[in-house]
Every structure is written in C-alpha cells, then in structure tokens.
C-alpha cells in the first residue's frame, strides 16, 4: 500500500531563513569589509591563504600548530571562506530544526565550545529570529582571542542591522573565554553547542573513538544545568565518514546519560547508519546543493581552487529526558526493538516518521526511484511510488506500513512505499 506523507518538514530550506538574514549571508563579504580592515595586499593574497589553510585543515593536519587561529592571516582566510560557508550550512540547518529545538528563556546561558569567530551564535541570530528578543548570555570559548574578538565585532554589526527597526531588542551578552573543551566557566548553561571541533580533537588523539566519545560527551554535558528541563547539547561535524561515525558514538553516549536525540533522529533506537564498516558502513550525513549559495562566495571558492557543489554535515541535538534503562542503551537486538515498537505484539503505531538520509536513487529492478531513510524500524529504502520527491534531510510522517518484511537485496534495508 502506498503511504502518502501526512506531514513534511524540510531540513535545508533557504526560504525558512528570514529575508533580511538571507541578504546578510548573500553579502557577508561586505560585512567583513565594513568590520575588519583588510589591506589591498591581503586581499590580493586571500585566495592563496584560503587554499593553504584548507590544506592544513584537511590533508596536512599534523603540521598545523595549536592555536593556529591566533595568526591574523589565518583568521582572515578562515572568516572570508570557511566561516562564510559555515554560515550557509548552519543557518539552513538551524532554520530547519524543530520549533522547540532551542527552548531558551530570558536569563539563560549558552556555551559555544570552539567558537572561533562566533559562527554558531551568528548563525542562530540569523536563522532563529524568535531568539533575538531573549536576554541571553553566550560564553564563547576558543583558544584564539583574535578569532573571538573579530567574531564579536561581526556579531554586533549583524545584530545592529537586524534590530535597527526595534529599539526594544538588544544584542546578546557575549563573554569571551580563552580555552578549550574542559575550561571552566562561571555559570551553568541551558544549551551547549560544539561545531566542527571534535573532528580536530580525534585527529590529534591516539585513543579509540568510543573512549573519546565517552570522555567528550561527559565534558560537554558537565557544563549544563542538569536541573533545567530544557538542558540540551548540539554537536555538528563535517559529513565525512570518520566524523559521522564519531557523531553516532556521541549520540550513544548522550543516550546513556539520559539525553535523547531531538534531531535529526526520529527515534531513540539504535542508529542504523553508524558508519561502522562491519555493519554495512553507511554513515549518517545530510547535504544540499550549493547552486544558490552567494555568488561572491562561489567566485572566491573557484578563485581559491576550492569549488563546492554540495554542503554536507552530520549532527545530533540531544535534550535532557527521563529515559528507561532500556532506552539509555541504544545497542539492542532487532527483536527487542520490534517488540518495544509494538510490532511483535500487534500494537502497531498509527504513524511512522522517516528522516531522509540520501539523494534520489534509481531502482532499475523496480523501474522506480527511492530514498534511504532512518526510522524506528532501522534503515529503510522508501520507494517513491507517488512521486513525493523528498529532499535530503527532510522529515516525513506516513501511515504505518502493514508489511515490514521485504528487504532491499543490496543494502538489507526494509522496503516500504511512499
């Protein structure tokens, strides 16, 4: 039976970002120019500096020194290229998250670990206008005071542009903290964010990833006010297999500490896309086309020899929740999962949520198209019988399928129709 979606929620819709924010992102180079003085010589050498920094951030990590972002040239290259691309990624992600993803109130504290030039706070300000009126304090932690100082200036400039018509709104209180994960702050946070940090930490460590996930999850959660029902943690990493594998391990570690995934996961069961090579090797990552990315950014990318066709990331947002001992342990047998879902006992739920985890896939044997999706049943191959054409990352809600016994021969995923 075909399952026409009852609800659809895109993850990366640019239209979900306020118009004034889209304009700022489109012309972020002008904001940089207004706030940060860049000499003509630096502008001329910018393309080469960006390429050099990219080399050090990827294939030459071992030669990159600790605190590299304290170098003015490195910070300039980072802000003009990497920060701009991260704003494109994160604003779309934040705008596409659930309405209750950032459940913050006046007086709340947010900690951003590895803040650099405040990319996460700026992205939140641009993507979630309902937060602008909140009286929040952001502790922005990084080893580079230069990056933090530049980031605060950029944030204040952007905030001024977006609240010019409303004198009742004031920028958030920014507290710059020089340090790394584990550095103490004076207050407990309601939200802890950590973007593009863990991939660097695990590269620099010889310890196994599961050990590091246990350690870093504990470090991040130690900053939270455990008594606050809104306490949550957001981890974002590049969408490469190694980083996505670590995000999956952090998800398990959060669950064991009673922090359940709010996004992107539509369930608290075992992750079916852990990136574990022994179990099929599929990793959880989400992507969107950069065709409509800022024209000036695309031009700069091409000039630097780093053109980008897709923006990719892996993430998990987890919130403090009362979980049973079984739910705290996501490594369960398939039969146990099916029993808990009510499948073996005839207590089928009425609806099934699917998070689309792939682009369009041709299914020549069926003469149809399909999409991989994450569900409480595990990995699903959704055959698009009704031309739903979901986008990568989209969350669908459908009527619960009557038959979940059919499997895709290639992936082992459960076959369902939408």
PDB file of C-alpha atoms in Angstrom, residues 63-221:
ATOM      1  CA  UNK A  63      51.783  20.274  10.572  1.00  0.00           C
ATOM      2  CA  UNK A  64      49.116  22.668  11.856  1.00  0.00           C
ATOM      3  CA  UNK A  65      50.165  24.254  15.142  1.00  0.00           C
ATOM      4  CA  UNK A  66      47.876  24.544  18.148  1.00  0.00           C
ATOM      5  CA  UNK A  67      46.243  27.971  18.267  1.00  0.00           C
ATOM      6  CA  UNK A  68      46.722  28.498  14.524  1.00  0.00           C
ATOM      7  CA  UNK A  69      43.701  30.832  14.563  1.00  0.00           C
ATOM      8  CA  UNK A  70      45.705  33.422  16.504  1.00  0.00           C
ATOM      9  CA  UNK A  71      47.531  34.234  13.274  1.00  0.00           C
ATOM     10  CA  UNK A  72      45.879  37.292  11.661  1.00  0.00           C
ATOM     11  CA  UNK A  73      46.320  35.934   8.136  1.00  0.00           C
ATOM     12  CA  UNK A  74      44.810  32.571   9.087  1.00  0.00           C
ATOM     13  CA  UNK A  75      41.834  34.242  10.802  1.00  0.00           C
ATOM     14  CA  UNK A  76      41.220  36.437   7.750  1.00  0.00           C
ATOM     15  CA  UNK A  77      41.282  33.444   5.422  1.00  0.00           C
ATOM     16  CA  UNK A  78      39.015  31.495   7.765  1.00  0.00           C
ATOM     17  CA  UNK A  79      36.423  34.256   8.075  1.00  0.00           C
ATOM     18  CA  UNK A  80      36.335  35.095   4.368  1.00  0.00           C
ATOM     19  CA  UNK A  81      35.913  31.498   3.205  1.00  0.00           C
ATOM     20  CA  UNK A  82      35.290  28.833   5.869  1.00  0.00           C
ATOM     21  CA  UNK A  83      33.128  30.952   8.153  1.00  0.00           C
ATOM     22  CA  UNK A  84      31.045  32.150   5.204  1.00  0.00           C
ATOM     23  CA  UNK A  85      30.424  28.580   4.036  1.00  0.00           C
ATOM     24  CA  UNK A  86      29.610  27.557   7.611  1.00  0.00           C
ATOM     25  CA  UNK A  87      27.054  30.374   7.836  1.00  0.00           C
ATOM     26  CA  UNK A  88      25.414  28.980   4.690  1.00  0.00           C
ATOM     27  CA  UNK A  89      25.317  25.474   6.230  1.00  0.00           C
ATOM     28  CA  UNK A  90      24.328  26.355   9.770  1.00  0.00           C
ATOM     29  CA  UNK A  91      21.657  28.946   9.066  1.00  0.00           C
ATOM     30  CA  UNK A  92      19.819  26.460   6.870  1.00  0.00           C
ATOM     31  CA  UNK A  93      20.220  23.727   9.470  1.00  0.00           C
ATOM     32  CA  UNK A  94      19.078  25.908  12.374  1.00  0.00           C
ATOM     33  CA  UNK A  95      16.098  27.281  10.457  1.00  0.00           C
ATOM     34  CA  UNK A  96      15.038  23.726   9.573  1.00  0.00           C
ATOM     35  CA  UNK A  97      15.224  22.323  13.095  1.00  0.00           C
ATOM     36  CA  UNK A  98      12.062  21.691  15.141  1.00  0.00           C
ATOM     37  CA  UNK A  99      10.261  24.676  16.677  1.00  0.00           C
ATOM     38  CA  UNK A 100      11.323  23.531  20.168  1.00  0.00           C
ATOM     39  CA  UNK A 101      14.944  22.878  19.232  1.00  0.00           C
ATOM     40  CA  UNK A 102      16.210  25.998  21.003  1.00  0.00           C
ATOM     41  CA  UNK A 103      13.975  26.254  24.062  1.00  0.00           C
ATOM     42  CA  UNK A 104      15.624  29.264  25.706  1.00  0.00           C
ATOM     43  CA  UNK A 105      14.272  31.872  28.129  1.00  0.00           C
ATOM     44  CA  UNK A 106      15.375  35.267  29.425  1.00  0.00           C
ATOM     45  CA  UNK A 107      18.445  34.932  31.610  1.00  0.00           C
ATOM     46  CA  UNK A 108      19.579  31.613  30.116  1.00  0.00           C
ATOM     47  CA  UNK A 109      23.236  30.865  29.426  1.00  0.00           C
ATOM     48  CA  UNK A 110      24.560  29.273  26.232  1.00  0.00           C
ATOM     49  CA  UNK A 111      28.083  27.898  25.850  1.00  0.00           C
ATOM     50  CA  UNK A 112      29.654  27.592  22.405  1.00  0.00           C
ATOM     51  CA  UNK A 113      32.777  25.410  22.566  1.00  0.00           C
ATOM     52  CA  UNK A 114      35.379  26.079  19.869  1.00  0.00           C
ATOM     53  CA  UNK A 115      33.516  29.228  18.899  1.00  0.00           C
ATOM     54  CA  UNK A 116      36.209  30.733  16.651  1.00  0.00           C
ATOM     55  CA  UNK A 117      34.719  33.900  15.122  1.00  0.00           C
ATOM     56  CA  UNK A 118      31.321  33.180  16.761  1.00  0.00           C
ATOM     57  CA  UNK A 119      29.938  31.289  13.749  1.00  0.00           C
ATOM     58  CA  UNK A 120      27.310  29.408  15.786  1.00  0.00           C
ATOM     59  CA  UNK A 121      25.924  32.434  17.698  1.00  0.00           C
ATOM     60  CA  UNK A 122      25.797  34.482  14.492  1.00  0.00           C
ATOM     61  CA  UNK A 123      24.035  31.650  12.657  1.00  0.00           C
ATOM     62  CA  UNK A 124      21.483  31.312  15.458  1.00  0.00           C
ATOM     63  CA  UNK A 125      20.812  35.046  15.389  1.00  0.00           C
ATOM     64  CA  UNK A 126      20.276  34.999  11.628  1.00  0.00           C
ATOM     65  CA  UNK A 127      18.241  31.772  11.440  1.00  0.00           C
ATOM     66  CA  UNK A 128      16.071  31.930  14.567  1.00  0.00           C
ATOM     67  CA  UNK A 129      14.620  35.463  14.890  1.00  0.00           C
ATOM     68  CA  UNK A 130      12.446  34.376  17.844  1.00  0.00           C
ATOM     69  CA  UNK A 131      15.645  34.213  19.927  1.00  0.00           C
ATOM     70  CA  UNK A 132      16.681  37.819  19.259  1.00  0.00           C
ATOM     71  CA  UNK A 133      14.335  39.232  21.883  1.00  0.00           C
ATOM     72  CA  UNK A 134      15.636  36.828  24.542  1.00  0.00           C
ATOM     73  CA  UNK A 135      18.074  38.188  27.131  1.00  0.00           C
ATOM     74  CA  UNK A 136      20.772  35.562  26.701  1.00  0.00           C
ATOM     75  CA  UNK A 137      24.411  35.272  27.706  1.00  0.00           C
ATOM     76  CA  UNK A 138      26.727  33.459  25.308  1.00  0.00           C
ATOM     77  CA  UNK A 139      30.015  32.121  26.633  1.00  0.00           C
ATOM     78  CA  UNK A 140      32.148  31.800  23.504  1.00  0.00           C
ATOM     79  CA  UNK A 141      35.153  29.552  24.122  1.00  0.00           C
ATOM     80  CA  UNK A 142      38.195  29.260  21.885  1.00  0.00           C
ATOM     81  CA  UNK A 143      41.973  29.157  22.059  1.00  0.00           C
ATOM     82  CA  UNK A 144      42.157  32.171  19.757  1.00  0.00           C
ATOM     83  CA  UNK A 145      41.389  35.548  21.285  1.00  0.00           C
ATOM     84  CA  UNK A 146      41.885  37.069  17.830  1.00  0.00           C
ATOM     85  CA  UNK A 147      39.115  34.952  16.323  1.00  0.00           C
ATOM     86  CA  UNK A 148      36.803  35.653  19.275  1.00  0.00           C
ATOM     87  CA  UNK A 149      37.374  39.408  19.112  1.00  0.00           C
ATOM     88  CA  UNK A 150      36.763  39.520  15.358  1.00  0.00           C
ATOM     89  CA  UNK A 151      33.702  37.345  15.772  1.00  0.00           C
ATOM     90  CA  UNK A 152      32.184  39.600  18.412  1.00  0.00           C
ATOM     91  CA  UNK A 153      32.619  42.626  16.148  1.00  0.00           C
ATOM     92  CA  UNK A 154      30.964  40.765  13.274  1.00  0.00           C
ATOM     93  CA  UNK A 155      28.105  39.663  15.518  1.00  0.00           C
ATOM     94  CA  UNK A 156      27.448  43.169  16.853  1.00  0.00           C
ATOM     95  CA  UNK A 157      27.464  44.586  13.326  1.00  0.00           C
ATOM     96  CA  UNK A 158      24.980  41.959  12.118  1.00  0.00           C
ATOM     97  CA  UNK A 159      22.796  42.374  15.194  1.00  0.00           C
ATOM     98  CA  UNK A 160      22.652  46.126  14.616  1.00  0.00           C
ATOM     99  CA  UNK A 161      21.489  45.593  11.033  1.00  0.00           C
ATOM    100  CA  UNK A 162      18.695  43.208  12.022  1.00  0.00           C
ATOM    101  CA  UNK A 163      17.291  45.107  15.029  1.00  0.00           C
ATOM    102  CA  UNK A 164      17.523  48.654  13.671  1.00  0.00           C
ATOM    103  CA  UNK A 165      13.729  48.936  13.484  1.00  0.00           C
ATOM    104  CA  UNK A 166      13.095  47.636  17.026  1.00  0.00           C
ATOM    105  CA  UNK A 167      14.674  49.604  19.870  1.00  0.00           C
ATOM    106  CA  UNK A 168      13.375  47.107  22.449  1.00  0.00           C
ATOM    107  CA  UNK A 169      15.793  44.392  21.282  1.00  0.00           C
ATOM    108  CA  UNK A 170      19.386  44.350  22.497  1.00  0.00           C
ATOM    109  CA  UNK A 171      22.243  42.122  21.327  1.00  0.00           C
ATOM    110  CA  UNK A 172      23.049  39.071  23.435  1.00  0.00           C
ATOM    111  CA  UNK A 173      25.697  39.389  26.116  1.00  0.00           C
ATOM    112  CA  UNK A 174      28.918  37.907  24.741  1.00  0.00           C
ATOM    113  CA  UNK A 175      31.521  36.589  27.205  1.00  0.00           C
ATOM    114  CA  UNK A 176      34.785  35.609  25.517  1.00  0.00           C
ATOM    115  CA  UNK A 177      36.591  32.674  27.143  1.00  0.00           C
ATOM    116  CA  UNK A 178      40.108  31.741  26.096  1.00  0.00           C
ATOM    117  CA  UNK A 179      40.346  27.988  26.441  1.00  0.00           C
ATOM    118  CA  UNK A 180      39.386  24.593  25.101  1.00  0.00           C
ATOM    119  CA  UNK A 181      36.887  21.875  25.981  1.00  0.00           C
ATOM    120  CA  UNK A 182      37.207  21.348  29.737  1.00  0.00           C
ATOM    121  CA  UNK A 183      37.918  25.001  30.585  1.00  0.00           C
ATOM    122  CA  UNK A 184      35.645  26.158  33.408  1.00  0.00           C
ATOM    123  CA  UNK A 185      33.030  28.877  33.037  1.00  0.00           C
ATOM    124  CA  UNK A 186      31.290  30.804  35.814  1.00  0.00           C
ATOM    125  CA  UNK A 187      27.700  29.715  35.135  1.00  0.00           C
ATOM    126  CA  UNK A 188      25.829  26.583  34.150  1.00  0.00           C
ATOM    127  CA  UNK A 189      24.411  26.564  30.628  1.00  0.00           C
ATOM    128  CA  UNK A 190      20.992  25.587  29.301  1.00  0.00           C
ATOM    129  CA  UNK A 191      22.399  24.902  25.830  1.00  0.00           C
ATOM    130  CA  UNK A 192      25.908  23.748  24.876  1.00  0.00           C
ATOM    131  CA  UNK A 193      26.933  23.889  21.222  1.00  0.00           C
ATOM    132  CA  UNK A 194      30.049  22.433  19.639  1.00  0.00           C
ATOM    133  CA  UNK A 195      30.557  22.745  15.871  1.00  0.00           C
ATOM    134  CA  UNK A 196      33.480  21.425  13.830  1.00  0.00           C
ATOM    135  CA  UNK A 197      35.575  20.782  16.930  1.00  0.00           C
ATOM    136  CA  UNK A 198      35.534  17.043  17.675  1.00  0.00           C
ATOM    137  CA  UNK A 199      36.940  16.096  14.273  1.00  0.00           C
ATOM    138  CA  UNK A 200      40.086  18.060  15.186  1.00  0.00           C
ATOM    139  CA  UNK A 201      40.231  16.540  18.670  1.00  0.00           C
ATOM    140  CA  UNK A 202      40.002  12.950  17.469  1.00  0.00           C
ATOM    141  CA  UNK A 203      42.627  13.609  14.788  1.00  0.00           C
ATOM    142  CA  UNK A 204      45.052  14.722  17.484  1.00  0.00           C
ATOM    143  CA  UNK A 205      44.389  11.740  19.788  1.00  0.00           C
ATOM    144  CA  UNK A 206      45.663   8.161  19.772  1.00  0.00           C
ATOM    145  CA  UNK A 207      42.778   6.929  21.950  1.00  0.00           C
ATOM    146  CA  UNK A 208      39.953   4.854  20.367  1.00  0.00           C
ATOM    147  CA  UNK A 209      36.854   6.778  19.216  1.00  0.00           C
ATOM    148  CA  UNK A 210      34.467   5.071  21.663  1.00  0.00           C
ATOM    149  CA  UNK A 211      36.669   6.124  24.596  1.00  0.00           C
ATOM    150  CA  UNK A 212      36.821   9.693  23.267  1.00  0.00           C
ATOM    151  CA  UNK A 213      33.033   9.784  22.802  1.00  0.00           C
ATOM    152  CA  UNK A 214      32.547   8.787  26.428  1.00  0.00           C
ATOM    153  CA  UNK A 215      35.030  11.436  27.577  1.00  0.00           C
ATOM    154  CA  UNK A 216      33.867  14.330  25.376  1.00  0.00           C
ATOM    155  CA  UNK A 217      30.166  13.660  25.963  1.00  0.00           C
ATOM    156  CA  UNK A 218      30.823  13.870  29.692  1.00  0.00           C
ATOM    157  CA  UNK A 219      32.860  17.062  29.255  1.00  0.00           C
ATOM    158  CA  UNK A 220      30.117  18.756  27.211  1.00  0.00           C
ATOM    159  CA  UNK A 221      27.272  17.707  29.498  1.00  0.00           C
TER     160      UNK A 221
END
